[in-house]
Amino acid sequence: MVNKTDLHTHSTFSDGTLTPTELVVLAKKNGLCAIALTDHDTTAGHEEFLKECEKQGIEGVPGVEISTKFKRELHIVSLYAKGHEFEEFIEKLKNAREDRNIKMLERLREVGFDINVSDIVDEKNVTVQSAGRPHMANALVRKGYVKDITEAFEKFLGKGKKCYVKRFSLTPEESIRIIKQSGGIAILAHPCYAVQCEEELAGLATKLKNAGLDAMECLYSRYDDTQTEMCLRVAESVGLLKSGGSDFHGMNKPDVKLGVVNGGYVPYEFLETLKGLLNK
Ligand code: AMP
Ligand code: ZN
Ligand code: FE
Ligand code: FE
C-alpha cells in the first residue's frame, strides 16, 4: 500500500523549477499518493496543479507558504485556505514582493551588477510579482558575479546582507488568524530555521499554538536526526499535529528530492489527521 505524501513543495509559480504539471508527474513517478503545492505568496499554480493531480490519480492539496515578520525566517504553510479575505491577503503579499524585488534589483545595480527585471523573469510563469531571491541568485551566478547560489545569499541576498530589502509581512499570529478564518490548516514550516534551541522552539510553538497554529513540520528534507527528534518532542508536548515536507524546489535546491525527508518519507496518515481538522 503506497502511502507517501509531501506537504511542502514549490513550482515555477514561485521559485521552483518544475511547472505544476511536471511536479505532479514526478510525484507520481516517485510513488506519492498525495502532494501539496505550497508556492510562496501565490495560489496561481493551483488550477494547473489540481488538474494534473486528477489526471495522475493523486490527491492534490492546494497550499501557500507565507513568510512572516520575525527576527529569523519564520514561514507558515497554509493548506486549503480559501475565500475573499485570504485572496486579498495573498494579493497584498504579491504586490509587496514586486516592490521588494524592484528595490533589491536597484541595490544590486548600485553594487555594480548589470541586472534587471528581465534577468529574473521568464516566458513561462515567473513574473516580477512571483520572482524570489533565488531568481536573483541564479542571475548573479549566470552572469559570473558569484560562483554559486550560496555565495549570492551570503554576500548580497541573505537577510541583513548588502542588497537585502525587507518586504511587507504580517506577524506569525496575524498570518495564522487569516488562515484559520479562511478555513485552512496552519503549519509552522521548517521550525529549526526560526529558533536556535529546544527551549526557544517550545516557547514559540506554545505561543503560536495559542494563536491557532495546528501543526509543525517535524519531517523535513534538510533536518538531521537530532532536529527531527526535537521537533517531534516539542510538537507532542505542546499538542501540535505533525506535518512533513521536502520543500522541493527542483534545480533551485538540487540536493532536495521530491517526497524525501530526513528519515524517509511523510506518511499519508499525517495528512489524514490534518484533514480531520477541516469542517470543525
Ligand atoms: P524570497 O521569498 O524571495 O525572499 O526568497 C526566499 C527563498 O530564498 C526561500 O525559498 C529560500 O529557499 C531561499 N533562500 C533563503 N536563504 C537562502 C540561502 N542562504 N541559500 C539559498 N537559498 C536561500
Ligand atoms: Zn522558495
Ligand atoms: Fe520556507
Ligand atoms: Fe518552502
mmCIF file of C-alpha atoms and ligand atoms in Angstrom:
data_model
loop_
_atom_site.group_PDB
_atom_site.id
_atom_site.type_symbol
_atom_site.label_atom_id
_atom_site.label_comp_id
_atom_site.label_asym_id
_atom_site.label_seq_id
_atom_site.Cartn_x
_atom_site.Cartn_y
_atom_site.Cartn_z
ATOM 1 C CA MET A 1 0.000 0.000 0.000
ATOM 2 C CA VAL A 2 1.546 3.295 -1.131
ATOM 3 C CA ASN A 3 1.078 5.977 1.479
ATOM 4 C CA LYS A 4 3.807 8.503 0.842
ATOM 5 C CA THR A 5 2.986 12.179 0.690
ATOM 6 C CA ASP A 6 4.800 15.530 0.549
ATOM 7 C CA LEU A 7 3.145 18.578 2.114
ATOM 8 C CA HIS A 8 5.626 21.301 1.137
ATOM 9 C CA THR A 9 6.701 21.867 -2.495
ATOM 10 C CA HIS A 10 7.326 24.737 -4.924
ATOM 11 C CA SER A 11 6.723 25.152 -8.654
ATOM 12 C CA THR A 12 7.625 27.718 -11.332
ATOM 13 C CA PHE A 13 4.795 29.858 -9.961
ATOM 14 C CA SER A 14 7.286 30.823 -7.227
ATOM 15 C CA ASP A 15 10.920 29.772 -7.022
ATOM 16 C CA GLY A 16 10.743 26.104 -8.027
ATOM 17 C CA THR A 17 11.987 24.981 -11.430
ATOM 18 C CA LEU A 18 9.256 22.471 -12.382
ATOM 19 C CA THR A 19 5.837 23.551 -13.619
ATOM 20 C CA PRO A 20 2.913 22.264 -11.513
ATOM 21 C CA THR A 21 2.279 19.649 -14.215
ATOM 22 C CA GLU A 22 5.893 18.451 -14.168
ATOM 23 C CA LEU A 23 5.823 18.407 -10.379
ATOM 24 C CA VAL A 24 2.769 16.140 -10.263
ATOM 25 C CA VAL A 25 4.191 13.832 -12.947
ATOM 26 C CA LEU A 26 7.341 13.478 -10.832
ATOM 27 C CA ALA A 27 5.236 12.888 -7.699
ATOM 28 C CA LYS A 28 3.512 10.017 -9.472
ATOM 29 C CA LYS A 29 6.857 8.621 -10.637
ATOM 30 C CA ASN A 30 8.215 8.837 -7.070
ATOM 31 C CA GLY A 31 5.231 6.893 -5.755
ATOM 32 C CA LEU A 32 3.422 9.644 -3.838
ATOM 33 C CA CYS A 33 -0.320 9.249 -3.254
ATOM 34 C CA ALA A 34 -0.837 12.887 -2.215
ATOM 35 C CA ILE A 35 1.036 16.152 -2.637
ATOM 36 C CA ALA A 36 0.573 19.777 -1.571
ATOM 37 C CA LEU A 37 1.682 22.682 -3.751
ATOM 38 C CA THR A 38 2.865 25.451 -1.411
ATOM 39 C CA ASP A 39 4.323 28.205 -3.579
ATOM 40 C CA HIS A 40 5.440 31.393 -1.822
ATOM 41 C CA ASP A 41 2.668 34.017 -1.609
ATOM 42 C CA THR A 42 0.572 32.730 -4.509
ATOM 43 C CA THR A 43 -2.281 30.414 -5.382
ATOM 44 C CA ALA A 44 -1.783 30.995 -9.125
ATOM 45 C CA GLY A 45 -0.453 27.481 -9.753
ATOM 46 C CA HIS A 46 -3.395 25.673 -8.113
ATOM 47 C CA GLU A 47 -5.586 25.293 -11.180
ATOM 48 C CA GLU A 48 -2.934 23.589 -13.302
ATOM 49 C CA PHE A 49 -1.755 21.587 -10.285
ATOM 50 C CA LEU A 50 -5.166 20.199 -9.302
ATOM 51 C CA LYS A 51 -5.993 19.346 -12.908
ATOM 52 C CA GLU A 52 -2.817 17.297 -13.275
ATOM 53 C CA CYS A 53 -3.370 15.632 -9.883
ATOM 54 C CA GLU A 54 -6.751 14.461 -11.119
ATOM 55 C CA LYS A 55 -5.205 13.195 -14.343
ATOM 56 C CA GLN A 56 -2.472 11.284 -12.477
ATOM 57 C CA GLY A 57 -4.832 9.934 -9.813
ATOM 58 C CA ILE A 58 -3.016 11.671 -6.958
ATOM 59 C CA GLU A 59 -4.671 13.632 -4.150
ATOM 60 C CA GLY A 60 -3.793 17.306 -4.626
ATOM 61 C CA VAL A 61 -3.724 19.736 -1.713
ATOM 62 C CA PRO A 62 -3.805 23.476 -2.520
ATOM 63 C CA GLY A 63 -1.426 25.362 -0.241
ATOM 64 C CA VAL A 64 0.648 28.518 0.123
ATOM 65 C CA GLU A 65 3.833 29.287 2.062
ATOM 66 C CA ILE A 66 3.782 32.628 3.830
ATOM 67 C CA SER A 67 6.835 34.468 5.195
ATOM 68 C CA THR A 68 6.071 36.323 8.411
ATOM 69 C CA LYS A 69 7.548 39.161 10.437
ATOM 70 C CA PHE A 70 10.101 37.639 12.800
ATOM 71 C CA LYS A 71 13.733 38.075 13.815
ATOM 72 C CA ARG A 72 14.744 34.975 11.809
ATOM 73 C CA GLU A 73 12.997 33.149 8.937
ATOM 74 C CA LEU A 74 9.545 32.079 10.134
ATOM 75 C CA HIS A 75 7.342 30.594 7.439
ATOM 76 C CA ILE A 76 3.790 29.346 7.818
ATOM 77 C CA VAL A 77 2.447 26.762 5.383
ATOM 78 C CA SER A 78 -1.270 27.076 4.802
ATOM 79 C CA LEU A 79 -3.240 24.148 3.388
ATOM 80 C CA TYR A 80 -6.764 24.504 1.938
ATOM 81 C CA ALA A 81 -7.330 28.162 2.961
ATOM 82 C CA LYS A 82 -9.558 29.998 0.511
ATOM 83 C CA GLY A 83 -12.031 32.835 0.128
ATOM 84 C CA HIS A 84 -12.121 36.581 -0.194
ATOM 85 C CA GLU A 85 -10.064 37.605 2.838
ATOM 86 C CA PHE A 86 -7.377 35.061 2.029
ATOM 87 C CA GLU A 87 -7.119 36.135 -1.626
ATOM 88 C CA GLU A 88 -6.878 39.778 -0.546
ATOM 89 C CA PHE A 89 -4.068 38.904 1.815
ATOM 90 C CA ILE A 90 -2.233 36.971 -0.930
ATOM 91 C CA GLU A 91 -2.701 39.899 -3.322
ATOM 92 C CA LYS A 92 -1.083 42.218 -0.796
ATOM 93 C CA LEU A 93 1.846 39.835 -0.369
ATOM 94 C CA LYS A 94 2.316 39.617 -4.146
ATOM 95 C CA ASN A 95 2.390 43.400 -4.511
ATOM 96 C CA ALA A 96 4.865 43.658 -1.640
ATOM 97 C CA ARG A 97 7.063 41.047 -3.345
ATOM 98 C CA GLU A 98 7.063 43.100 -6.550
ATOM 99 C CA ASP A 99 8.102 46.294 -4.680
ATOM 100 C CA ARG A 100 10.795 44.383 -2.819
ATOM 101 C CA ASN A 101 12.150 42.773 -6.000
ATOM 102 C CA ILE A 102 12.448 46.140 -7.741
ATOM 103 C CA LYS A 103 14.235 47.682 -4.746
ATOM 104 C CA MET A 104 16.647 44.756 -4.439
ATOM 105 C CA LEU A 105 17.495 44.967 -8.153
ATOM 106 C CA GLU A 106 18.272 48.670 -7.646
ATOM 107 C CA ARG A 107 20.624 47.801 -4.794
ATOM 108 C CA LEU A 108 22.331 45.130 -6.884
ATOM 109 C CA ARG A 109 22.883 47.674 -9.645
ATOM 110 C CA GLU A 110 24.337 50.088 -7.056
ATOM 111 C CA VAL A 111 26.923 47.413 -6.251
ATOM 112 C CA GLY A 112 27.815 47.495 -9.945
ATOM 113 C CA PHE A 113 25.980 44.461 -11.301
ATOM 114 C CA ASP A 114 24.220 44.619 -14.634
ATOM 115 C CA ILE A 115 20.899 43.093 -13.545
ATOM 116 C CA ASN A 116 17.337 43.995 -14.461
ATOM 117 C CA VAL A 117 13.789 42.683 -14.190
ATOM 118 C CA SER A 118 14.276 40.811 -17.479
ATOM 119 C CA ASP A 119 17.035 38.738 -15.816
ATOM 120 C CA ILE A 120 14.751 37.352 -13.097
ATOM 121 C CA VAL A 121 11.528 36.657 -15.030
ATOM 122 C CA ASP A 122 10.859 34.121 -17.789
ATOM 123 C CA GLU A 123 8.354 33.487 -20.553
ATOM 124 C CA LYS A 124 6.512 30.858 -18.514
ATOM 125 C CA ASN A 125 5.286 31.636 -15.023
ATOM 126 C CA VAL A 126 7.885 33.790 -13.302
ATOM 127 C CA THR A 127 6.779 37.411 -13.156
ATOM 128 C CA VAL A 128 8.151 40.328 -11.179
ATOM 129 C CA GLN A 129 5.323 39.619 -8.695
ATOM 130 C CA SER A 130 6.258 35.979 -8.196
ATOM 131 C CA ALA A 131 10.056 36.017 -8.555
ATOM 132 C CA GLY A 132 12.110 35.419 -5.447
ATOM 133 C CA ARG A 133 15.636 35.857 -4.229
ATOM 134 C CA PRO A 134 16.661 32.508 -5.789
ATOM 135 C CA HIS A 135 15.950 34.026 -9.221
ATOM 136 C CA MET A 136 18.280 36.911 -8.380
ATOM 137 C CA ALA A 137 20.872 34.434 -7.113
ATOM 138 C CA ASN A 138 20.625 32.441 -10.353
ATOM 139 C CA ALA A 139 21.072 35.591 -12.426
ATOM 140 C CA LEU A 140 24.187 36.554 -10.427
ATOM 141 C CA VAL A 141 25.638 33.059 -10.984
ATOM 142 C CA ARG A 142 24.727 33.075 -14.689
ATOM 143 C CA LYS A 143 26.448 36.409 -15.195
ATOM 144 C CA GLY A 144 29.574 35.237 -13.375
ATOM 145 C CA TYR A 145 29.323 37.689 -10.441
ATOM 146 C CA VAL A 146 29.325 34.900 -7.828
ATOM 147 C CA LYS A 147 30.334 31.247 -8.002
ATOM 148 C CA ASP A 148 27.101 29.784 -6.641
ATOM 149 C CA ILE A 149 23.724 30.461 -5.048
ATOM 150 C CA THR A 150 25.159 30.135 -1.539
ATOM 151 C CA GLU A 151 27.726 32.874 -2.213
ATOM 152 C CA ALA A 152 24.974 35.096 -3.658
ATOM 153 C CA PHE A 153 22.972 34.773 -0.421
ATOM 154 C CA GLU A 154 25.978 35.076 1.877
ATOM 155 C CA LYS A 155 27.291 38.232 0.263
ATOM 156 C CA PHE A 156 24.255 40.042 -1.121
ATOM 157 C CA LEU A 157 20.784 38.497 -0.791
ATOM 158 C CA GLY A 158 20.549 36.936 2.666
ATOM 159 C CA LYS A 159 18.626 38.625 5.460
ATOM 160 C CA GLY A 160 20.624 41.678 6.593
ATOM 161 C CA LYS A 161 23.153 41.442 3.740
ATOM 162 C CA LYS A 162 24.167 44.317 1.442
ATOM 163 C CA CYS A 163 21.325 44.140 -1.103
ATOM 164 C CA TYR A 164 18.598 42.698 1.131
ATOM 165 C CA VAL A 165 15.367 44.639 1.367
ATOM 166 C CA LYS A 166 12.580 43.750 3.784
ATOM 167 C CA ARG A 167 9.091 43.349 2.411
ATOM 168 C CA PHE A 168 5.674 43.736 3.966
ATOM 169 C CA SER A 169 4.590 40.809 6.073
ATOM 170 C CA LEU A 170 2.253 40.145 8.944
ATOM 171 C CA THR A 171 3.307 38.657 12.252
ATOM 172 C CA PRO A 172 3.026 34.862 12.551
ATOM 173 C CA GLU A 173 -0.032 35.291 14.784
ATOM 174 C CA GLU A 174 -1.830 37.563 12.300
ATOM 175 C CA SER A 175 -0.991 35.219 9.401
ATOM 176 C CA ILE A 176 -2.335 32.222 11.340
ATOM 177 C CA ARG A 177 -5.526 34.114 12.142
ATOM 178 C CA ILE A 178 -6.235 34.770 8.459
ATOM 179 C CA ILE A 179 -5.508 31.143 7.508
ATOM 180 C CA LYS A 180 -7.843 29.840 10.233
ATOM 181 C CA GLN A 181 -10.599 32.312 9.370
ATOM 182 C CA SER A 182 -10.276 31.168 5.768
ATOM 183 C CA GLY A 183 -10.910 27.532 6.663
ATOM 184 C CA GLY A 184 -7.277 26.484 6.323
ATOM 185 C CA ILE A 185 -4.762 24.429 8.264
ATOM 186 C CA ALA A 186 -1.788 26.414 9.620
ATOM 187 C CA ILE A 187 1.593 24.695 9.888
ATOM 188 C CA LEU A 188 4.886 26.060 11.208
ATOM 189 C CA ALA A 189 7.304 25.298 8.346
ATOM 190 C CA HIS A 190 10.919 24.160 8.944
ATOM 191 C CA PRO A 191 10.820 25.329 12.595
ATOM 192 C CA CYS A 192 14.584 24.895 13.042
ATOM 193 C CA TYR A 193 15.199 27.934 10.814
ATOM 194 C CA ALA A 194 13.232 30.068 13.260
ATOM 195 C CA VAL A 195 14.872 29.044 16.537
ATOM 196 C CA GLN A 196 18.259 28.113 17.969
ATOM 197 C CA CYS A 197 17.427 25.632 20.713
ATOM 198 C CA GLU A 198 14.684 23.358 22.036
ATOM 199 C CA GLU A 199 13.644 25.771 24.765
ATOM 200 C CA GLU A 200 13.140 28.518 22.215
ATOM 201 C CA LEU A 201 11.177 26.164 19.962
ATOM 202 C CA ALA A 202 8.912 25.123 22.838
ATOM 203 C CA GLY A 203 8.244 28.791 23.665
ATOM 204 C CA LEU A 204 7.487 29.691 20.057
ATOM 205 C CA ALA A 205 5.328 26.610 19.483
ATOM 206 C CA THR A 206 3.286 27.341 22.612
ATOM 207 C CA LYS A 207 2.790 30.975 21.622
ATOM 208 C CA LEU A 208 1.711 30.056 18.078
ATOM 209 C CA LYS A 209 -0.486 27.197 19.253
ATOM 210 C CA ASN A 210 -2.339 29.747 21.387
ATOM 211 C CA ALA A 211 -2.750 31.872 18.237
ATOM 212 C CA GLY A 212 -4.388 28.940 16.442
ATOM 213 C CA LEU A 213 -1.451 27.051 14.887
ATOM 214 C CA ASP A 214 -2.450 23.468 14.041
ATOM 215 C CA ALA A 215 0.771 21.655 13.273
ATOM 216 C CA MET A 216 4.520 21.699 12.935
ATOM 217 C CA GLU A 217 6.684 20.429 10.085
ATOM 218 C CA CYS A 218 8.538 17.745 12.022
ATOM 219 C CA LEU A 219 9.797 15.812 8.983
ATOM 220 C CA TYR A 220 11.911 17.918 6.621
ATOM 221 C CA SER A 221 14.465 17.243 3.910
ATOM 222 C CA ARG A 222 17.283 19.247 5.422
ATOM 223 C CA TYR A 223 16.973 18.138 9.039
ATOM 224 C CA ASP A 224 19.283 15.721 10.781
ATOM 225 C CA ASP A 225 18.038 13.160 13.320
ATOM 226 C CA THR A 226 18.600 15.492 16.268
ATOM 227 C CA GLN A 227 16.447 18.228 14.708
ATOM 228 C CA THR A 228 13.712 15.778 13.707
ATOM 229 C CA GLU A 229 13.575 14.302 17.205
ATOM 230 C CA MET A 230 13.477 17.757 18.769
ATOM 231 C CA CYS A 231 10.537 18.787 16.571
ATOM 232 C CA LEU A 232 8.640 15.572 17.306
ATOM 233 C CA ARG A 233 9.184 16.039 21.064
ATOM 234 C CA VAL A 234 8.065 19.656 21.062
ATOM 235 C CA ALA A 235 5.020 19.004 18.848
ATOM 236 C CA GLU A 236 3.957 16.232 21.204
ATOM 237 C CA SER A 237 4.469 18.250 24.375
ATOM 238 C CA VAL A 238 2.716 21.365 23.059
ATOM 239 C CA GLY A 239 -0.148 19.457 21.434
ATOM 240 C CA LEU A 240 0.524 20.322 17.796
ATOM 241 C CA LEU A 241 -0.125 17.850 14.984
ATOM 242 C CA LYS A 242 2.739 16.618 12.810
ATOM 243 C CA SER A 243 3.345 17.610 9.215
ATOM 244 C CA GLY A 244 6.194 16.983 6.844
ATOM 245 C CA GLY A 245 7.529 18.032 3.507
ATOM 246 C CA SER A 246 10.633 18.161 1.379
ATOM 247 C CA ASP A 247 10.427 21.869 0.403
ATOM 248 C CA PHE A 248 11.237 20.663 -3.111
ATOM 249 C CA HIS A 249 12.400 23.499 -5.433
ATOM 250 C CA GLY A 250 13.679 21.458 -8.416
ATOM 251 C CA MET A 251 17.114 22.624 -9.537
ATOM 252 C CA ASN A 252 16.996 25.615 -7.175
ATOM 253 C CA LYS A 253 17.697 23.132 -4.345
ATOM 254 C CA PRO A 254 19.348 20.292 -6.259
ATOM 255 C CA ASP A 255 20.033 18.201 -3.154
ATOM 256 C CA VAL A 256 16.339 18.068 -2.175
ATOM 257 C CA LYS A 257 14.323 15.195 -3.667
ATOM 258 C CA LEU A 258 10.550 15.277 -4.020
ATOM 259 C CA GLY A 259 8.911 13.147 -1.338
ATOM 260 C CA VAL A 260 12.134 12.590 0.616
ATOM 261 C CA VAL A 261 12.619 13.877 4.176
ATOM 262 C CA ASN A 262 15.121 13.066 6.895
ATOM 263 C CA GLY A 263 14.433 9.536 7.988
ATOM 264 C CA GLY A 264 12.378 8.561 4.940
ATOM 265 C CA TYR A 265 9.031 9.845 3.749
ATOM 266 C CA VAL A 266 5.939 11.622 5.082
ATOM 267 C CA PRO A 267 3.200 9.051 5.791
ATOM 268 C CA TYR A 268 -0.281 9.730 4.416
ATOM 269 C CA GLU A 269 -1.612 9.416 7.980
ATOM 270 C CA PHE A 270 -0.172 12.881 8.698
ATOM 271 C CA LEU A 271 -2.411 14.388 6.021
ATOM 272 C CA GLU A 272 -5.371 12.296 7.102
ATOM 273 C CA THR A 273 -5.055 13.573 10.676
ATOM 274 C CA LEU A 274 -4.655 17.175 9.482
ATOM 275 C CA LYS A 275 -7.749 16.836 7.294
ATOM 276 C CA GLY A 276 -9.662 15.809 10.401
ATOM 277 C CA LEU A 277 -9.444 19.477 11.429
ATOM 278 C CA LEU A 278 -11.405 20.622 8.376
ATOM 279 C CA ASN A 279 -15.112 21.274 8.857
ATOM 280 C CA LYS A 280 -14.640 21.514 12.592
HETATM 281 P P1 AMP B 1 12.056 35.227 -1.040
HETATM 282 O O1 AMP B 1 10.774 34.553 -0.668
HETATM 283 O O2 AMP B 1 12.043 35.773 -2.425
HETATM 284 O O3 AMP B 1 12.515 36.234 -0.025
HETATM 285 O O4 AMP B 1 13.181 34.089 -1.099
HETATM 286 C C1 AMP B 1 13.175 33.079 -0.180
HETATM 287 C C2 AMP B 1 13.794 31.858 -0.771
HETATM 288 O O5 AMP B 1 15.200 32.024 -0.781
HETATM 289 C C3 AMP B 1 13.489 30.600 0.031
HETATM 290 O O6 AMP B 1 12.793 29.681 -0.782
HETATM 291 C C4 AMP B 1 14.812 30.004 0.379
HETATM 292 O O7 AMP B 1 14.869 28.672 -0.036
HETATM 293 C C5 AMP B 1 15.822 30.808 -0.398
HETATM 294 N N1 AMP B 1 16.939 31.107 0.478
HETATM 295 C C6 AMP B 1 16.927 31.863 1.599
HETATM 296 N N2 AMP B 1 18.164 31.912 2.150
HETATM 297 C C7 AMP B 1 18.975 31.145 1.346
HETATM 298 C C8 AMP B 1 20.364 30.778 1.367
HETATM 299 N N3 AMP B 1 21.180 31.222 2.329
HETATM 300 N N4 AMP B 1 20.820 29.970 0.393
HETATM 301 C C9 AMP B 1 19.999 29.524 -0.578
HETATM 302 N N5 AMP B 1 18.686 29.827 -0.660
HETATM 303 C C10 AMP B 1 18.178 30.628 0.297
HETATM 304 ZN ZN ZN B 2 11.331 29.004 -2.026
HETATM 305 FE FE FE B 3 10.253 28.317 3.649
HETATM 306 FE FE FE B 4 9.272 26.407 1.010
#
